[in-house]
Amino acid sequence: MGSPGAGKGTLAVELAARGVEHLSTGDLFRAEIERKTPLGGRIKTALDRGELAPDELTLGLMRKWFWGRPAGRGFVLDGFPRTLIQARCFDEWLEARNEVLSACVFLELGEEATVKRLSGRRICPWDGRVYHIEHRPPAIEETCDDCGGSLVRREDDAETVVRRRYRLYLKKSRPVAKYYRDQGLLRFYDADRRPAEIVSDLLSAYQPTPTIS
Ligand code: AP5
């Protein structure tokens, strides 16, 4: 979990490379928008405004994923739960399947650093790879290293939208950090460090169990 652009996706991909299933609600939503379904239309309206997707809709998609997977297999969730309602509901699902969370990894970056960082993010619309013009530039400017596609900026990375996302994060997601802190599960990381350092700290505290052979 964490503030917008703190590096949740970057870190989750590193963990997924160690064989752990990775699911990002942001990616799930963008795929739904891409499919141009009625649900995708509702999600797009919220995301374009820098708002959260409605809880009932997020929980509907996540419920389908959660109950469709074999019980007892590990996973890394990126961007879920993001509200107290989602966190409480998720706890009920886990309990119903006799599963427990190992950790809630929380990354935080200040607002100005967030605006600056997200202005440099570029994504490949074809394979989803994430770049940064300073921190993780592609070999050829504005071109995906893997598939050669042209890189784009996410629409919600415009400064006014980023600031709105940040305010919403403070209001909705910080209470979730407290919720997990009270359960002794919170691992809080300063996101203004190199991704490799954060991954190394995280792995020395917690070894994810590979779920994909
Ligand atoms: P989502 O895609 O999850 O957006 P977000 O939370 O705002 O996070 P980002 O994807 O912008 O950033 P990130 O933390 O993954 O950073 P990244 O690794 O890309 O969700 C999109 C929207 O969907 C949300 O705004 C919300 O509306 C909605 N939504 C999602 N989940 C929801 C839920 N559960 N309920 C309701 N609504 C929901 O890194 C960012 C950039 O920085 C990249 O360019 C990267 O290369 C670079 N970078 C990463 N780490 C570092 C580092 N340590 N140092 C320097 N650069 C770095």
XYZ file of N, CA and C and ligand atoms in Angstrom:
696
model
N 0.834 -1.187 0.000
C 0.000 0.000 0.000
C 0.868 1.235 0.000
N 0.252 2.404 -0.194
C 1.018 3.628 -0.032
C 0.513 4.761 -0.882
N 1.289 5.852 -0.843
C 0.872 7.056 -1.557
C 1.019 6.833 -3.065
N 0.335 7.685 -3.873
C 0.424 7.515 -5.328
C 1.883 7.616 -5.772
N 2.286 6.764 -6.678
C 3.634 6.850 -7.241
C 4.753 6.508 -6.275
N 4.417 5.950 -5.107
C 5.466 5.654 -4.116
C 6.352 4.490 -4.563
N 5.857 3.697 -5.518
C 6.662 2.566 -6.001
C 6.031 1.221 -5.678
N 4.730 1.219 -5.401
C 4.048 -0.047 -5.070
C 4.187 -1.051 -6.209
N 3.892 -0.574 -7.423
C 3.957 -1.467 -8.588
C 5.374 -1.963 -8.824
N 6.336 -1.052 -8.717
C 7.744 -1.410 -8.954
C 8.177 -2.492 -7.973
N 7.823 -2.314 -6.704
C 8.202 -3.277 -5.669
C 7.468 -4.610 -5.856
N 6.180 -4.521 -6.184
C 5.386 -5.749 -6.343
C 5.925 -6.595 -7.499
N 6.370 -5.920 -8.569
C 6.918 -6.661 -9.711
C 8.208 -7.379 -9.300
N 9.014 -6.726 -8.451
C 10.252 -7.358 -7.946
C 9.904 -8.617 -7.142
N 8.862 -8.514 -6.327
C 8.472 -9.682 -5.518
C 7.889 -10.775 -6.408
N 7.112 -10.340 -7.415
C 6.508 -11.318 -8.327
C 7.596 -12.089 -9.074
N 8.734 -11.421 -9.338
C 9.835 -12.088 -10.044
C 10.399 -13.232 -9.203
N 10.082 -13.250 -7.907
C 10.527 -14.359 -7.039
C 9.465 -15.449 -6.965
N 8.498 -15.371 -7.867
C 7.536 -16.464 -7.981
C 6.269 -16.306 -7.164
N 5.949 -15.078 -6.765
C 4.730 -14.875 -5.981
C 3.674 -14.248 -6.888
N 2.450 -14.731 -6.808
C 1.388 -14.140 -7.623
C 1.217 -12.664 -7.258
N 1.044 -11.823 -8.268
C 0.950 -10.375 -8.057
C -0.335 -9.873 -8.693
N -1.122 -9.136 -7.920
C -2.346 -8.557 -8.488
C -2.422 -7.080 -8.111
N -2.578 -6.228 -9.129
C -2.693 -4.782 -8.893
C -4.114 -4.346 -9.221
N -4.787 -3.689 -8.275
C -6.156 -3.225 -8.568
C -6.124 -2.151 -9.658
N -5.079 -1.308 -9.654
C -4.964 -0.287 -10.702
C -4.906 -0.946 -12.083
N -4.083 -2.013 -12.221
C -3.968 -2.719 -13.512
C -5.295 -3.386 -13.886
N -5.933 -3.952 -12.859
C -7.226 -4.621 -13.084
C -8.236 -3.614 -13.644
N -8.236 -2.422 -13.052
C -9.171 -1.376 -13.495
C -8.832 -0.905 -14.910
N -7.524 -0.698 -15.165
C -7.148 -0.213 -16.504
C -7.503 -1.252 -17.581
N -7.397 -2.539 -17.242
C -7.768 -3.588 -18.211
C -9.275 -3.534 -18.476
N -10.041 -3.302 -17.422
C -11.508 -3.217 -17.562
C -11.887 -2.011 -18.426
N -11.170 -0.900 -18.243
C -11.429 0.300 -19.049
C -11.098 0.005 -20.518
N -9.976 -0.662 -20.717
C -9.514 -1.008 -22.074
C -10.563 -1.853 -22.805
N -11.231 -2.746 -22.041
C -12.248 -3.620 -22.662
C -13.531 -2.875 -22.976
N -13.621 -1.612 -22.526
C -14.777 -0.741 -22.791
C -16.102 -1.358 -22.325
N -16.064 -2.033 -21.175
C -17.288 -2.598 -20.598
C -18.022 -1.483 -19.844
N -19.326 -1.663 -19.537
C -20.040 -0.650 -18.739
C -19.335 -0.406 -17.388
N -18.842 -1.503 -16.788
C -18.100 -1.379 -15.531
C -16.845 -0.525 -15.744
N -16.148 -0.784 -16.865
C -14.952 -0.015 -17.205
C -15.276 1.470 -17.358
N -16.445 1.772 -17.899
C -16.866 3.170 -18.079
C -17.020 3.871 -16.735
N -17.615 3.152 -15.764
C -17.796 3.751 -14.419
C -16.442 3.964 -13.748
N -15.563 2.994 -13.940
C -14.233 3.105 -13.322
C -13.468 4.269 -13.950
N -13.565 4.408 -15.271
C -12.819 5.468 -15.966
C -13.237 6.847 -15.454
N -14.544 7.029 -15.260
C -15.028 8.318 -14.763
C -14.350 8.654 -13.433
N -14.280 7.673 -12.529
C -13.665 7.920 -11.207
C -12.160 8.176 -11.352
N -11.477 7.333 -12.120
C -10.014 7.453 -12.211
C -9.581 8.745 -12.900
N -10.312 9.143 -13.945
C -9.953 10.384 -14.649
C -10.045 11.596 -13.720
N -10.936 11.497 -12.725
C -11.078 12.615 -11.775
C -10.107 12.503 -10.608
N -9.331 11.435 -10.585
C -8.412 11.239 -9.461
C -9.134 10.723 -8.228
N -10.312 10.112 -8.433
C -11.062 9.565 -7.290
C -10.812 8.065 -7.182
N -11.159 7.499 -6.043
C -11.081 6.045 -5.901
C -12.269 5.422 -6.629
N -12.089 4.204 -7.099
C -13.237 3.471 -7.631
C -14.161 3.181 -6.441
N -15.501 3.117 -6.677
C -16.404 2.847 -5.550
C -16.077 1.511 -4.875
N -16.239 1.486 -3.539
C -15.910 0.268 -2.784
C -16.649 -0.963 -3.298
N -17.963 -0.811 -3.591
C -18.727 -2.033 -3.936
C -18.212 -2.622 -5.245
N -17.757 -1.747 -6.123
C -17.245 -2.205 -7.415
C -15.859 -2.871 -7.246
N -15.010 -2.227 -6.459
C -13.671 -2.787 -6.187
C -13.808 -4.136 -5.487
N -14.679 -4.179 -4.479
C -14.849 -5.422 -3.730
C -15.442 -6.520 -4.611
N -16.309 -6.131 -5.548
C -16.900 -7.113 -6.466
C -15.807 -7.786 -7.304
N -14.899 -6.975 -7.870
C -13.828 -7.542 -8.701
C -12.859 -8.376 -7.867
N -12.510 -7.847 -6.681
C -11.535 -8.549 -5.841
C -12.120 -9.831 -5.254
N -13.429 -9.811 -4.972
C -14.081 -11.018 -4.431
C -13.965 -12.159 -5.449
N -14.200 -11.797 -6.714
C -14.128 -12.799 -7.791
C -12.717 -13.415 -7.838
N -11.695 -12.542 -7.749
C -10.318 -13.047 -7.780
C -10.035 -13.918 -6.549
N -10.413 -13.403 -5.365
C -10.049 -14.069 -4.113
C -10.655 -15.470 -4.039
N -11.938 -15.557 -4.378
C -12.610 -16.851 -4.228
C -12.343 -17.767 -5.420
N -11.738 -17.226 -6.455
C -11.428 -18.063 -7.623
C -10.058 -18.710 -7.529
N -9.244 -18.344 -6.533
C -7.893 -18.874 -6.442
C -7.849 -20.030 -5.432
N -6.872 -20.934 -5.595
C -6.785 -22.029 -4.629
C -6.415 -21.481 -3.248
N -7.058 -21.972 -2.185
C -6.775 -21.477 -0.834
C -5.341 -21.808 -0.433
N -4.765 -20.945 0.402
C -3.455 -21.253 0.976
C -2.270 -20.847 0.112
N -2.507 -20.356 -1.091
C -1.405 -19.908 -1.963
C -1.103 -18.453 -1.679
N 0.191 -18.119 -1.574
C 0.581 -16.746 -1.269
C 0.325 -15.796 -2.424
N 0.353 -14.508 -2.126
C 0.136 -13.492 -3.163
C 0.649 -12.148 -2.658
N 0.881 -11.236 -3.603
C 1.192 -9.843 -3.266
C 0.100 -8.992 -3.883
N -0.623 -8.254 -3.055
C -1.644 -7.341 -3.578
C -1.063 -5.939 -3.647
N -1.290 -5.286 -4.757
C -0.724 -3.958 -4.997
C -1.889 -2.971 -5.128
N -2.094 -2.177 -4.062
C -3.166 -1.169 -4.117
C -4.481 -1.621 -3.513
N -4.502 -2.730 -2.842
C -5.722 -3.224 -2.178
C -5.315 -3.859 -0.861
N -6.038 -3.618 0.231
C -7.183 -2.728 0.375
C -6.743 -1.269 0.498
N -7.616 -0.345 0.114
C -7.248 1.057 0.110
C -8.207 1.894 0.956
N -9.244 1.271 1.465
C -10.150 1.969 2.388
C -10.419 1.031 3.565
N -10.935 1.599 4.663
C -11.203 0.752 5.833
C -12.271 -0.296 5.522
N -13.258 0.103 4.714
C -14.308 -0.866 4.355
C -13.677 -2.058 3.632
N -12.765 -1.771 2.694
C -12.098 -2.861 1.955
C -11.260 -3.724 2.902
N -10.538 -3.068 3.827
C -9.657 -3.824 4.735
C -10.477 -4.769 5.622
N -11.592 -4.269 6.129
C -12.413 -5.109 7.029
C -13.024 -6.278 6.257
N -13.478 -5.972 5.054
C -14.087 -7.007 4.222
C -13.035 -8.086 3.868
N -11.839 -7.619 3.531
C -10.754 -8.549 3.168
C -10.431 -9.467 4.352
N -10.411 -8.900 5.567
C -10.158 -9.725 6.758
C -11.215 -10.823 6.903
N -12.467 -10.467 6.584
C -13.532 -11.479 6.689
C -13.303 -12.611 5.688
N -12.895 -12.250 4.462
C -12.642 -13.292 3.450
C -11.501 -14.201 3.911
N -10.421 -13.559 4.421
C -9.261 -14.360 4.853
C -9.663 -15.328 5.956
N -10.432 -14.798 6.909
C -10.843 -15.628 8.032
C -11.703 -16.793 7.557
N -12.590 -16.493 6.604
C -13.484 -17.550 6.102
C -12.693 -18.677 5.436
N -11.500 -18.368 4.930
C -10.693 -19.422 4.282
C -9.522 -19.847 5.158
N -9.557 -19.385 6.417
C -8.492 -19.773 7.340
C -7.106 -19.356 6.831
N -7.025 -18.162 6.261
C -5.750 -17.652 5.760
C -5.378 -16.412 6.571
N -4.074 -16.092 6.609
C -3.651 -14.894 7.347
C -2.724 -14.037 6.483
N -2.728 -12.742 6.753
C -1.791 -11.842 6.079
C -0.460 -11.916 6.796
N 0.649 -11.909 6.028
C 1.969 -11.915 6.660
C 2.405 -10.497 6.972
N 2.081 -9.547 6.081
C 2.554 -8.177 6.282
C 1.759 -7.215 5.429
N 1.698 -5.965 5.905
C 1.180 -4.882 5.080
C 2.365 -3.945 4.847
N 2.877 -3.947 3.627
C 4.040 -3.126 3.286
C 3.524 -1.757 2.859
N 3.963 -0.730 3.560
C 3.437 0.614 3.316
C 4.571 1.537 2.892
N 4.427 2.121 1.700
C 5.451 3.028 1.165
C 4.892 4.435 1.161
N 5.691 5.395 1.614
C 5.174 6.772 1.577
C 6.214 7.742 1.052
N 5.719 8.658 0.189
C 6.541 9.714 -0.407
C 5.787 11.019 -0.174
N 6.507 12.130 0.070
C 5.852 13.420 0.287
C 5.139 13.907 -0.968
N 4.225 14.878 -0.795
C 3.389 15.314 -1.929
C 4.208 15.914 -3.078
N 5.157 16.812 -2.761
C 5.906 17.461 -3.845
C 6.765 16.443 -4.597
N 7.374 15.530 -3.848
C 8.191 14.494 -4.490
C 7.314 13.601 -5.376
N 6.076 13.393 -4.940
C 5.143 12.561 -5.716
C 4.827 13.219 -7.053
N 4.517 14.526 -7.005
C 4.177 15.254 -8.230
C 5.362 15.180 -9.197
N 6.562 15.414 -8.659
C 7.769 15.418 -9.493
C 7.987 14.010 -10.095
N 7.873 13.003 -9.246
C 8.145 11.647 -9.718
C 7.140 11.224 -10.805
N 5.863 11.521 -10.563
C 4.859 11.052 -11.524
C 4.895 11.820 -12.846
N 5.479 13.020 -12.824
C 5.579 13.749 -14.101
C 6.597 13.040 -15.013
N 7.467 12.209 -14.426
C 8.474 11.511 -15.235
C 8.117 10.071 -15.556
N 6.959 9.605 -15.054
C 6.610 8.191 -15.328
C 6.132 8.032 -16.776
N 6.566 6.964 -17.397
C 6.070 6.594 -18.723
C 5.699 5.120 -18.666
N 4.613 4.768 -19.355
C 4.255 3.340 -19.377
C 4.113 2.856 -20.813
N 4.320 1.563 -20.972
C 4.108 0.973 -22.293
C 2.657 0.499 -22.331
N 1.821 1.046 -23.222
C 0.412 0.639 -23.239
C 0.228 -0.777 -23.754
N 1.287 -1.358 -24.349
C 1.157 -2.700 -24.948
C 1.471 -3.789 -23.949
N 2.563 -3.635 -23.154
C 2.882 -4.717 -22.215
C 2.909 -4.257 -20.756
N 2.536 -3.003 -20.507
C 2.396 -2.524 -19.131
C 3.700 -2.181 -18.426
N 4.856 -2.284 -19.106
C 6.132 -1.979 -18.419
C 6.173 -0.524 -17.992
N 6.739 -0.297 -16.791
C 6.767 1.056 -16.230
C 8.193 1.603 -16.284
N 8.338 2.842 -16.773
C 9.656 3.497 -16.859
C 9.601 4.829 -16.131
N 10.777 5.407 -15.960
C 10.851 6.779 -15.449
C 11.944 7.489 -16.239
N 11.662 8.711 -16.714
C 12.624 9.346 -17.624
C 13.979 9.598 -16.952
N 13.996 9.708 -15.595
C 15.299 9.880 -14.915
C 15.762 8.603 -14.234
N 14.864 7.985 -13.447
C 15.294 6.861 -12.606
C 15.358 5.523 -13.338
N 14.507 5.352 -14.338
C 14.498 4.069 -15.062
C 14.200 4.342 -16.537
N 15.128 5.015 -17.233
C 14.841 5.393 -18.626
C 14.937 4.199 -19.577
N 14.135 4.200 -20.628
C 14.283 3.146 -21.632
C 15.572 3.375 -22.421
N 16.076 2.329 -23.090
C 17.329 2.473 -23.846
C 17.162 3.496 -24.975
N 16.000 3.447 -25.643
C 15.717 4.427 -26.702
C 14.572 5.309 -26.187
N 14.770 6.623 -26.267
C 13.805 7.571 -25.702
C 12.353 7.252 -26.108
N 11.461 7.238 -25.128
C 10.013 7.074 -25.343
C 9.646 5.754 -26.046
N 10.526 4.745 -25.941
C 10.257 3.463 -26.629
C 10.448 2.303 -25.650
N 9.508 1.365 -25.660
C 9.594 0.233 -24.725
C 10.773 -0.680 -25.080
N 11.588 -1.000 -24.066
C 12.751 -1.878 -24.287
C 12.318 -3.260 -24.772
N 11.170 -3.741 -24.272
C 10.763 -5.109 -24.577
C 10.074 -5.248 -25.925
N 9.050 -4.381 -26.163
C 8.246 -4.620 -27.374
C 8.424 -3.525 -28.431
N 9.171 -2.459 -28.118
C 9.410 -1.410 -29.114
C 8.235 -0.453 -29.275
N 7.172 -0.634 -28.445
C 5.994 0.257 -28.539
C 6.321 1.657 -28.029
N 5.506 2.639 -28.456
C 5.711 4.020 -27.989
C 5.181 4.175 -26.573
N 5.974 4.795 -25.715
C 5.563 4.971 -24.324
C 4.593 6.151 -24.209
N 3.715 6.075 -23.190
C 2.742 7.161 -22.972
C 2.768 7.576 -21.503
N 2.165 8.741 -21.232
C 1.956 9.171 -19.837
C 0.574 8.721 -19.423
N 0.408 8.300 -18.177
C -0.932 7.967 -17.701
C -1.731 9.259 -17.568
N -3.020 9.221 -17.974
C -3.831 10.448 -17.910
C -3.930 10.973 -16.485
N -3.963 10.050 -15.503
C -4.118 10.511 -14.119
C -2.784 10.954 -13.504
N -1.735 11.065 -14.323
C -0.462 11.604 -13.826
C -0.342 13.107 -14.058
N -1.395 13.737 -14.574
C -1.392 15.199 -14.700
C -1.358 15.799 -13.292
N -0.636 16.910 -13.110
C -0.389 17.439 -11.753
C -1.659 17.639 -10.916
N -2.715 18.258 -11.506
C -3.917 18.521 -10.692
C -4.536 17.206 -10.211
N -4.502 16.203 -11.091
C -5.096 14.907 -10.712
C -4.219 14.225 -9.648
N -2.903 14.342 -9.787
C -1.997 13.725 -8.799
C -2.250 14.338 -7.424
N -2.407 15.669 -7.372
C -2.637 16.323 -6.067
C -3.950 15.846 -5.453
N -4.972 15.653 -6.307
C -6.247 15.157 -5.786
C -6.081 13.722 -5.266
N -5.346 12.894 -6.015
C -5.109 11.508 -5.576
C -4.371 11.506 -4.244
N -3.440 12.452 -4.093
C -2.639 12.486 -2.856
C -3.525 12.828 -1.646
N -4.404 13.819 -1.845
C -5.296 14.210 -0.730
C -6.191 13.049 -0.331
N -6.662 12.346 -1.334
C -7.539 11.203 -1.087
C -6.776 10.092 -0.348
N -5.523 9.938 -0.731
C -4.670 8.946 -0.067
C -4.579 9.256 1.429
N -4.333 10.568 1.750
C -4.201 10.940 3.166
C -5.497 10.647 3.920
N -6.623 10.940 3.268
C -7.909 10.780 3.933
C -8.328 9.314 4.060
N -8.154 8.543 2.978
C -8.709 7.179 2.961
C -7.697 6.085 3.305
N -6.451 6.221 2.849
C -5.527 5.087 2.974
C -4.675 5.119 4.234
N -4.406 6.338 4.751
C -3.617 6.374 5.990
C -4.341 5.677 7.140
N -5.684 5.828 7.251
C -6.369 5.067 8.315
C -6.202 3.550 8.149
N -6.006 3.098 6.911
C -5.806 1.661 6.696
C -4.436 1.249 7.260
N -3.444 2.157 7.116
C -2.119 1.866 7.697
C -2.265 1.689 9.207
N -3.060 2.556 9.826
C -3.254 2.468 11.273
C -3.952 1.149 11.639
N -4.928 0.782 10.814
C -5.670 -0.469 11.023
C -4.691 -1.661 11.077
N -3.741 -1.699 10.115
C -2.777 -2.803 10.101
C -1.699 -2.639 11.174
N -1.389 -1.383 11.519
C -0.421 -1.172 12.605
C -0.992 -1.756 13.898
N -2.288 -1.523 14.145
C -2.921 -2.045 15.362
C -2.925 -3.575 15.394
N -2.837 -4.188 14.211
C -2.768 -5.663 14.167
C -1.322 -6.161 14.178
N -0.369 -5.207 14.239
C 1.056 -5.584 14.261
C 1.592 -6.038 12.908
N 0.895 -5.678 11.824
C 1.297 -6.180 10.501
C 2.003 -5.141 9.643
N 2.034 -3.887 10.102
C 2.544 -2.817 9.239
C 4.063 -2.792 9.150
N 4.574 -2.723 7.909
C 6.014 -2.473 7.667
C 6.060 -1.179 6.871
N 6.518 -0.119 7.512
C 6.486 1.213 6.904
C 7.841 1.524 6.281
N 7.872 1.947 5.006
C 9.134 2.269 4.320
C 9.086 3.661 3.713
N 10.188 4.396 3.857
C 10.346 5.672 3.180
C 10.575 5.361 1.701
N 9.697 5.882 0.844
C 9.760 5.524 -0.586
C 10.778 6.348 -1.354
N 11.452 7.277 -0.652
C 12.418 8.134 -1.341
C 13.806 7.496 -1.324
N 13.837 6.207 -1.590
C 15.111 5.478 -1.663
C 15.085 4.628 -2.914
N 16.257 4.089 -3.298
C 16.284 3.299 -4.533
C 15.447 2.034 -4.339
N 14.703 1.617 -5.401
C 13.865 0.419 -5.261
C 14.659 -0.798 -4.767
N 15.915 -0.970 -5.239
C 16.698 -2.148 -4.840
C 16.945 -2.159 -3.329
N 17.151 -0.966 -2.746
C 17.384 -0.903 -1.289
C 16.127 -1.304 -0.530
N 14.974 -0.807 -1.027
C 13.712 -1.124 -0.333
C 13.447 -2.635 -0.424
N 13.670 -3.205 -1.596
C 13.435 -4.645 -1.774
C 14.341 -5.434 -0.837
N 15.602 -5.008 -0.754
C 16.544 -5.743 0.084
C 16.136 -5.673 1.566
N 15.715 -4.483 2.032
C 15.231 -4.352 3.417
C 14.025 -5.251 3.663
N 13.142 -5.211 2.690
C 11.897 -5.964 2.825
C 12.178 -7.471 2.893
N 13.064 -7.935 2.009
C 13.338 -9.370 1.969
C 14.109 -9.846 3.195
N 14.872 -8.912 3.826
C 15.574 -9.369 5.027
C 14.599 -9.487 6.200
N 13.434 -8.799 6.104
C 12.449 -8.893 7.188
C 11.410 -9.976 6.910
N 11.223 -10.277 5.640
C 10.104 -11.134 5.285
C 10.386 -11.862 3.992
N 10.378 -13.180 4.012
C 10.631 -13.965 2.803
C 9.313 -14.435 2.206
N 8.929 -13.934 1.025
C 7.683 -14.429 0.434
C 7.826 -15.884 -0.010
N 6.746 -16.633 0.116
C 6.779 -18.027 -0.301
C 6.389 -18.105 -1.770
N 7.266 -18.666 -2.620
C 6.891 -18.765 -4.031
C 5.596 -19.548 -4.202
N 4.736 -19.084 -5.101
C 3.459 -19.762 -5.312
C 3.338 -20.279 -6.730
N 4.260 -19.837 -7.585
C 4.188 -20.246 -8.990
C 5.467 -21.020 -9.285
N 5.346 -22.269 -9.729
C 6.585 -23.021 -9.974
C 7.033 -22.825 -11.416
P -2.829 2.583 -9.082
O -2.336 2.280 -10.430
O -2.576 1.631 -7.979
O -2.346 4.083 -8.702
P -1.614 4.679 -7.421
O -1.956 4.056 -6.122
O -1.813 6.129 -7.489
O -0.191 4.222 -7.621
P 0.630 4.359 -8.929
O 0.360 3.198 -9.859
O 0.472 5.730 -9.497
O 2.087 4.297 -8.371
P 2.924 3.132 -7.702
O 2.993 3.335 -6.227
O 2.526 1.758 -8.171
O 4.320 3.552 -8.289
P 5.149 2.950 -9.521
O 5.819 1.689 -9.096
O 4.349 2.945 -10.779
O -4.373 2.851 -9.144
C -4.897 3.770 -10.089
C -6.182 4.324 -9.558
O -7.121 3.247 -9.402
C -6.093 4.986 -8.180
O -5.751 6.341 -8.276
C -7.534 4.805 -7.694
O -8.357 5.782 -8.277
C -7.941 3.471 -8.284
N -7.753 2.346 -7.332
C -6.727 1.458 -7.306
N -6.897 0.576 -6.306
C -8.069 0.911 -5.702
C -8.787 0.379 -4.600
N -8.330 -0.671 -3.896
N -9.958 0.990 -4.255
C -10.429 2.043 -4.950
N -9.794 2.599 -5.996
C -8.619 2.048 -6.365
O 6.281 4.104 -9.608
C 5.941 5.412 -10.036
C 7.105 5.977 -10.868
O 8.245 6.174 -10.025
C 7.575 5.031 -11.984
O 7.976 5.816 -13.082
C 8.784 4.286 -11.359
O 9.731 3.901 -12.353
C 9.357 5.350 -10.417
N 9.874 4.798 -9.182
C 9.347 3.767 -8.441
N 10.062 3.587 -7.294
C 11.047 4.540 -7.328
C 12.103 4.882 -6.418
N 12.262 4.205 -5.255
N 12.912 5.915 -6.749
C 12.743 6.604 -7.916
N 11.758 6.326 -8.815
C 10.931 5.303 -8.523
